[in-house]
XYZ file of C-alpha atoms in Angstrom:
179
model
C -31.919 82.330 90.023
C -30.579 85.358 87.989
C -31.877 86.020 84.449
C -30.760 88.841 82.101
C -33.066 91.642 81.122
C -33.227 90.495 77.473
C -34.706 87.128 78.630
C -37.817 89.006 80.422
C -38.550 91.476 77.453
C -40.549 90.122 74.486
C -41.693 87.121 76.506
C -45.263 85.498 76.112
C -47.493 85.970 79.172
C -49.253 82.483 79.757
C -52.358 81.860 81.671
C -52.642 78.837 83.935
C -56.479 79.004 83.612
C -56.814 78.952 79.878
C -53.382 77.520 79.055
C -52.893 80.111 76.349
C -51.045 83.259 75.718
C -52.635 86.452 77.184
C -49.948 89.048 76.221
C -46.382 89.873 75.615
C -43.958 91.914 77.649
C -42.812 95.058 76.077
C -40.532 96.862 78.628
C -39.696 96.751 82.469
C -41.058 99.210 85.162
C -38.139 99.748 87.402
C -38.176 101.620 90.717
C -34.870 103.632 90.761
C -34.939 104.106 94.503
C -34.398 100.328 95.305
C -33.573 98.925 91.778
C -36.529 96.546 91.952
C -38.595 95.526 88.849
C -42.128 96.450 89.908
C -43.789 95.009 86.735
C -43.895 94.917 83.007
C -45.574 96.924 80.414
C -47.267 94.557 78.090
C -49.454 94.252 75.029
C -52.735 92.458 75.495
C -53.488 89.631 73.220
C -57.045 90.517 72.789
C -56.499 94.120 71.897
C -53.035 94.589 70.337
C -53.135 98.464 70.854
C -53.892 98.191 74.445
C -50.762 98.740 76.909
C -51.444 97.207 80.212
C -49.138 96.417 83.257
C -48.256 93.103 84.756
C -47.046 93.450 88.518
C -44.320 91.299 89.552
C -46.530 89.957 92.458
C -48.890 88.448 89.901
C -46.262 86.372 88.369
C -46.341 82.794 89.326
C -43.340 81.372 87.463
C -40.892 82.184 84.807
C -40.291 79.159 82.441
C -38.585 78.911 79.044
C -42.066 79.245 77.255
C -42.714 82.550 78.948
C -43.983 84.177 82.107
C -46.828 82.245 83.869
C -49.842 84.150 85.523
C -53.082 83.054 86.892
C -55.324 84.420 84.102
C -55.889 87.527 81.956
C -57.077 89.559 85.013
C -53.386 89.657 86.130
C -52.871 92.414 83.566
C -54.145 95.735 84.856
C -54.853 99.202 83.200
C -51.853 101.611 84.106
C -54.529 104.382 85.494
C -55.868 101.628 87.921
C -52.443 101.523 89.640
C -52.771 104.503 91.994
C -49.935 103.505 94.291
C -47.549 103.290 91.313
C -48.688 106.420 89.614
C -45.558 108.426 90.510
C -43.276 105.593 89.484
C -44.981 104.975 86.087
C -44.602 108.779 85.564
C -40.986 108.579 85.922
C -40.543 106.265 82.831
C -37.196 105.209 84.277
C -35.063 103.329 81.770
C -31.806 101.562 82.911
C -30.599 100.294 79.728
C -28.479 102.879 78.041
C -27.774 104.947 81.106
C -24.249 106.221 81.312
C -22.089 104.909 84.252
C -19.590 107.206 86.088
C -17.333 106.619 89.077
C -17.432 108.853 92.196
C -14.264 110.636 90.737
C -16.371 111.440 87.694
C -14.526 109.232 85.130
C -17.144 107.721 82.662
C -17.037 104.093 82.595
C -19.622 103.186 79.870
C -23.299 102.579 79.324
C -25.559 99.876 80.898
C -26.163 97.218 78.187
C -27.938 94.647 80.392
C -28.841 93.673 84.050
C -29.196 90.485 86.027
C -32.393 90.158 88.007
C -33.028 87.743 90.963
C -36.307 85.890 89.941
C -37.295 85.330 93.539
C -37.432 88.868 94.536
C -37.253 90.858 91.199
C -34.346 92.918 92.586
C -31.724 93.892 90.002
C -28.444 92.519 91.445
C -26.039 93.148 88.731
C -25.339 95.747 86.006
C -23.293 94.812 82.808
C -21.604 98.014 81.584
C -20.468 98.152 77.830
C -17.243 100.381 77.544
C -16.166 102.699 74.838
C -14.222 101.023 71.887
C -10.969 102.047 73.251
C -11.389 100.653 76.725
C -13.230 97.460 75.349
C -10.245 96.475 73.353
C -8.109 96.270 76.452
C -10.632 95.234 79.174
C -13.868 94.202 77.767
C -17.097 94.761 79.584
C -17.519 95.487 83.310
C -19.967 93.970 85.757
C -21.157 96.228 88.632
C -22.600 94.510 91.785
C -25.539 96.199 93.332
C -23.523 97.178 96.523
C -21.241 99.163 94.341
C -23.682 101.691 93.232
C -23.687 105.113 95.063
C -26.299 106.926 93.071
C -28.863 106.658 90.553
C -30.418 109.710 88.673
C -32.443 110.125 85.657
C -29.287 111.100 83.824
C -26.623 108.806 85.231
C -25.507 106.098 87.652
C -22.636 106.854 89.903
C -20.474 103.669 91.268
C -17.668 103.381 93.698
C -14.095 103.643 91.962
C -13.291 100.320 91.000
C -9.500 100.573 91.562
C -9.502 102.658 94.673
C -6.321 101.842 96.505
C -6.198 100.895 100.073
C -5.470 103.743 102.404
C -1.904 103.806 103.938
C -1.691 101.969 107.305
C 1.113 101.517 109.547
C 2.090 97.944 109.928
C 0.835 96.418 113.300
C 3.026 94.134 115.386
C 2.231 90.510 115.404
C 0.483 89.297 118.569
C 2.779 87.528 121.083
C 2.358 83.873 121.093
C 0.201 82.272 123.632
C 2.339 81.103 126.794
C 1.443 77.682 127.956
C -0.578 77.576 131.045
């Protein structure tokens, strides 16, 4: 099932063990190499100033009331996550990132994305176009397979209206003769 990024941010984190809220998601931790949400930065309910990390593996379910985890122990201090240290240091943010085609034409900026909940891979980007283009065409959705390159400064996608290469017409195959 796909969900938009805006439905994952600001969600309550609910504990199965206590039945209550243990935190609130603040932002996503995205791996730019494979466009996967590795986890969420969240605020602890017990200490509002404490910023913790909820890894995607610790999420049991996503329901309308919020994100369900086993208990408060699912929230981890960022410095304890040694394997994700480099990724956390990147502070990669997808929203607001400019999108260009391979021919260096600016398409717009990412204003939302859809995530597959079973894998937490980002499957589709929604790109808001500049005012002039939005009057004629509206927003643009970019499938994961159309993405060519992701850097800290931009996202490069395949040219959307790239023509088909000129090919010579091929003769039709001869009909099969009865045996």
